Amino acid sequence: MEIYYFTYTGTSKEIADHLGKKFKIKPREIKTYKLPYFIWLILSFIPYLPFKAKFEPPSSDTIILCFPKWTFNCPPVTYFLKKLKNKHFKTLVMIISYRGWGEKFYYWLYYKITSKIAQEIKIIFIKKKLWDSGFYKEIKI
Ligand SMILES: Cc1cc2nc3c(=O)[nH]c(=O)nc-3n(C[C@H](O)[C@H](O)[C@H](O)COP(=O)(O)O)c2cc1C
């Protein structure tokens, strides 16, 4: 199993670290350029748009991927997933942190992007407020 994360304000890293401790795996970061918020906001309105990112390529058949909900798209994560288009994972778990709105469409978008690369797909949404409050003692995957 491998754990990947992309974060802008740190929540997805916290979630990845939490899972990393549980499964004794060091999470790997999906890194990209540091762009200002308003640029990311504009790009996040374009579904399926990838934005170049760097990451160590995965080698196992089970992936946990933590990332934020950004309007209709998180471009560095979309880039990561598009780069894996020839892979066939057994399980892909996406853990998406968000402020609390628009999750249905995002679920559908990322399900569509990943449906051909994994046999089993699981998408879990975590509200940032609840995460920050310590509500999630454990994330059941
Ligand atoms: C460009 C951008 C777009 C966002 N769009 C949404 C959104 O549509 N719905 C929502 O609930 N939160 C939205 N958020 C808030 C983030 O999903 C939320 O703060 C998340 O927990 C941040 O994760 P991170 O700390 O790992 O970056 C957006 C944040 C950014 C920066």
CSV table of C-alpha atoms and ligand atoms in Angstrom, one decimal:
chain,number,residue,atom,x,y,z
A,1,MET,CA,0.0,0.0,0.0
A,2,GLU,CA,1.1,3.6,-0.7
A,3,ILE,CA,-0.2,6.9,0.6
A,4,TYR,CA,-0.1,10.0,-1.5
A,5,TYR,CA,-1.2,13.5,-0.7
A,6,PHE,CA,-1.5,16.9,-2.2
A,7,THR,CA,-2.2,19.9,0.1
A,8,TYR,CA,-2.4,23.6,-0.1
A,9,THR,CA,-3.2,24.6,3.5
A,10,GLY,CA,-2.0,21.4,5.3
A,11,THR,CA,-5.2,19.4,6.0
A,12,SER,CA,-4.6,16.7,3.5
A,13,LYS,CA,-1.1,16.2,4.8
A,14,GLU,CA,-2.4,15.9,8.3
A,15,ILE,CA,-4.9,13.2,7.2
A,16,ALA,CA,-2.1,11.4,5.2
A,17,ASP,CA,0.2,11.5,8.2
A,18,HIS,CA,-2.6,10.2,10.4
A,19,LEU,CA,-3.0,7.2,8.0
A,20,GLY,CA,0.7,6.9,7.6
A,21,LYS,CA,1.1,6.3,11.4
A,22,LYS,CA,-1.8,3.8,11.4
A,23,PHE,CA,-0.4,1.8,8.5
A,24,LYS,CA,3.3,2.5,9.2
A,25,ILE,CA,3.9,4.0,5.8
A,26,LYS,CA,5.6,7.3,5.0
A,27,PRO,CA,3.2,9.4,2.9
A,28,ARG,CA,4.5,10.7,-0.4
A,29,GLU,CA,3.8,14.3,-1.5
A,30,ILE,CA,2.5,15.3,-4.9
A,31,LYS,CA,4.4,18.5,-5.3
A,32,THR,CA,3.7,21.4,-7.6
A,33,TYR,CA,4.5,25.1,-8.1
A,34,LYS,CA,3.4,27.6,-5.4
A,35,LEU,CA,0.8,29.6,-7.2
A,36,PRO,CA,-1.4,32.3,-5.5
A,37,TYR,CA,-4.9,31.3,-4.4
A,38,PHE,CA,-6.8,33.2,-7.1
A,39,ILE,CA,-4.9,31.4,-9.9
A,40,TRP,CA,-5.7,28.0,-8.3
A,41,LEU,CA,-9.3,29.2,-7.9
A,42,ILE,CA,-9.6,30.0,-11.6
A,43,LEU,CA,-8.0,26.7,-12.6
A,44,SER,CA,-10.2,24.8,-10.2
A,45,PHE,CA,-13.2,25.8,-12.3
A,46,ILE,CA,-12.0,23.7,-15.3
A,47,PRO,CA,-12.9,20.0,-14.9
A,48,TYR,CA,-10.2,17.5,-15.9
A,49,LEU,CA,-7.5,20.1,-16.4
A,50,PRO,CA,-4.1,18.7,-15.3
A,51,PHE,CA,-1.3,20.9,-13.9
A,52,LYS,CA,2.2,19.6,-13.8
A,53,ALA,CA,3.3,18.0,-10.5
A,54,LYS,CA,6.1,15.9,-9.3
A,55,PHE,CA,5.8,12.6,-7.4
A,56,GLU,CA,7.5,9.3,-6.9
A,57,PRO,CA,5.7,6.8,-9.1
A,58,PRO,CA,3.6,4.2,-7.2
A,59,SER,CA,4.6,0.6,-7.3
A,60,SER,CA,2.0,-1.2,-5.2
A,61,ASP,CA,-1.6,-2.2,-6.1
A,62,THR,CA,-3.3,-0.3,-3.4
A,63,ILE,CA,-3.2,3.5,-3.2
A,64,ILE,CA,-4.6,6.0,-0.6
A,65,LEU,CA,-4.8,9.5,-2.1
A,66,CYS,CA,-5.6,12.5,0.2
A,67,PHE,CA,-6.4,15.8,-1.4
A,68,PRO,CA,-8.7,18.9,-1.1
A,69,LYS,CA,-11.9,19.6,-2.8
A,70,TRP,CA,-11.3,22.5,-5.2
A,71,THR,CA,-14.5,23.7,-7.0
A,72,PHE,CA,-14.6,21.2,-10.0
A,73,ASN,CA,-11.0,20.2,-10.1
A,74,CYS,CA,-7.7,19.9,-8.2
A,75,PRO,CA,-5.3,20.2,-11.2
A,76,PRO,CA,-2.1,18.7,-9.6
A,77,VAL,CA,-4.1,15.7,-8.5
A,78,THR,CA,-5.8,15.3,-11.9
A,79,TYR,CA,-2.2,15.4,-13.4
A,80,PHE,CA,-1.1,12.6,-11.0
A,81,LEU,CA,-4.2,10.5,-11.8
A,82,LYS,CA,-3.8,11.0,-15.6
A,83,LYS,CA,-0.2,9.9,-15.4
A,84,LEU,CA,-1.4,6.6,-13.9
A,85,LYS,CA,-3.8,6.0,-16.8
A,86,ASN,CA,-2.0,2.7,-17.8
A,87,LYS,CA,-2.0,1.3,-14.3
A,88,HIS,CA,-4.4,-1.2,-12.9
A,89,PHE,CA,-4.7,-0.8,-9.2
A,90,LYS,CA,-6.6,-3.2,-7.0
A,91,THR,CA,-7.9,-0.5,-4.7
A,92,LEU,CA,-7.8,3.2,-4.8
A,93,VAL,CA,-9.1,5.2,-1.8
A,94,MET,CA,-9.5,8.9,-2.2
A,95,ILE,CA,-9.8,10.9,1.0
A,96,ILE,CA,-11.0,14.4,0.1
A,97,SER,CA,-11.1,17.2,2.7
A,98,TYR,CA,-13.4,20.1,2.1
A,99,ARG,CA,-15.2,23.0,3.7
A,100,GLY,CA,-18.6,21.5,3.2
A,101,TRP,CA,-20.2,22.1,-0.2
A,102,GLY,CA,-20.3,20.6,-3.7
A,103,GLU,CA,-19.1,17.1,-2.8
A,104,LYS,CA,-21.6,15.2,-5.0
A,105,PHE,CA,-20.3,16.5,-8.3
A,106,TYR,CA,-16.7,16.2,-7.2
A,107,TYR,CA,-17.4,12.6,-6.3
A,108,TRP,CA,-18.7,11.9,-9.7
A,109,LEU,CA,-15.8,13.7,-11.5
A,110,TYR,CA,-13.1,11.9,-9.6
A,111,TYR,CA,-15.0,8.6,-9.9
A,112,LYS,CA,-15.0,9.1,-13.7
A,113,ILE,CA,-11.3,10.0,-13.8
A,114,THR,CA,-10.3,6.9,-11.9
A,115,SER,CA,-12.8,4.3,-12.9
A,116,LYS,CA,-10.5,2.8,-15.5
A,117,ILE,CA,-7.4,2.6,-13.4
A,118,ALA,CA,-8.7,0.7,-10.3
A,119,GLN,CA,-10.8,-2.3,-9.7
A,120,GLU,CA,-12.2,-0.9,-6.5
A,121,ILE,CA,-12.7,2.8,-5.8
A,122,LYS,CA,-13.6,4.3,-2.5
A,123,ILE,CA,-14.2,8.1,-2.0
A,124,ILE,CA,-14.4,9.5,1.5
A,125,PHE,CA,-15.2,13.2,2.2
A,126,ILE,CA,-14.0,14.7,5.4
A,127,LYS,CA,-15.2,18.1,6.6
A,128,LYS,CA,-12.2,20.3,7.5
A,129,LYS,CA,-14.0,21.7,10.6
A,130,LEU,CA,-14.7,18.2,11.9
A,131,TRP,CA,-11.2,17.1,11.2
A,132,ASP,CA,-9.7,20.1,13.0
A,133,SER,CA,-12.0,19.6,16.0
A,134,GLY,CA,-10.6,16.0,16.5
A,135,PHE,CA,-13.9,14.4,15.6
A,136,TYR,CA,-12.2,11.7,13.5
A,137,LYS,CA,-10.4,9.5,16.0
A,138,GLU,CA,-10.0,7.0,13.2
A,139,ILE,CA,-10.7,7.0,9.5
A,140,LYS,CA,-12.3,3.7,8.5
A,141,ILE,CA,-11.1,2.6,5.1
B,1,LIG,C1,-9.0,26.9,-5.0
B,1,LIG,C2,-9.9,26.3,-3.9
B,1,LIG,C3,-11.2,25.9,-4.1
B,1,LIG,C4,-12.0,25.4,-3.1
B,1,LIG,N1,-13.3,24.9,-3.4
B,1,LIG,C5,-14.0,24.4,-2.4
B,1,LIG,C6,-15.3,23.9,-2.7
B,1,LIG,O1,-15.8,23.9,-3.8
B,1,LIG,N2,-16.0,23.3,-1.7
B,1,LIG,C7,-15.6,23.2,-0.4
B,1,LIG,O2,-16.3,22.7,0.4
B,1,LIG,N3,-14.3,23.7,-0.1
B,1,LIG,C8,-13.5,24.2,-1.1
B,1,LIG,N4,-12.3,24.7,-0.8
B,1,LIG,C9,-11.8,24.5,0.6
B,1,LIG,C10,-10.9,23.3,0.7
B,1,LIG,O3,-11.4,22.1,0.1
B,1,LIG,C11,-10.6,22.9,2.2
B,1,LIG,O4,-10.1,24.1,2.9
B,1,LIG,C12,-9.6,21.8,2.3
B,1,LIG,O5,-9.8,21.2,3.6
B,1,LIG,C13,-8.2,22.2,2.1
B,1,LIG,O6,-7.4,21.1,2.1
B,1,LIG,P1,-5.8,21.3,2.2
B,1,LIG,O7,-5.5,22.0,3.6
B,1,LIG,O8,-5.2,19.9,2.2
B,1,LIG,O9,-5.3,22.2,1.1
B,1,LIG,C14,-11.5,25.2,-1.8
B,1,LIG,C15,-10.2,25.7,-1.5
B,1,LIG,C16,-9.4,26.2,-2.5
B,1,LIG,C17,-8.0,26.7,-2.2
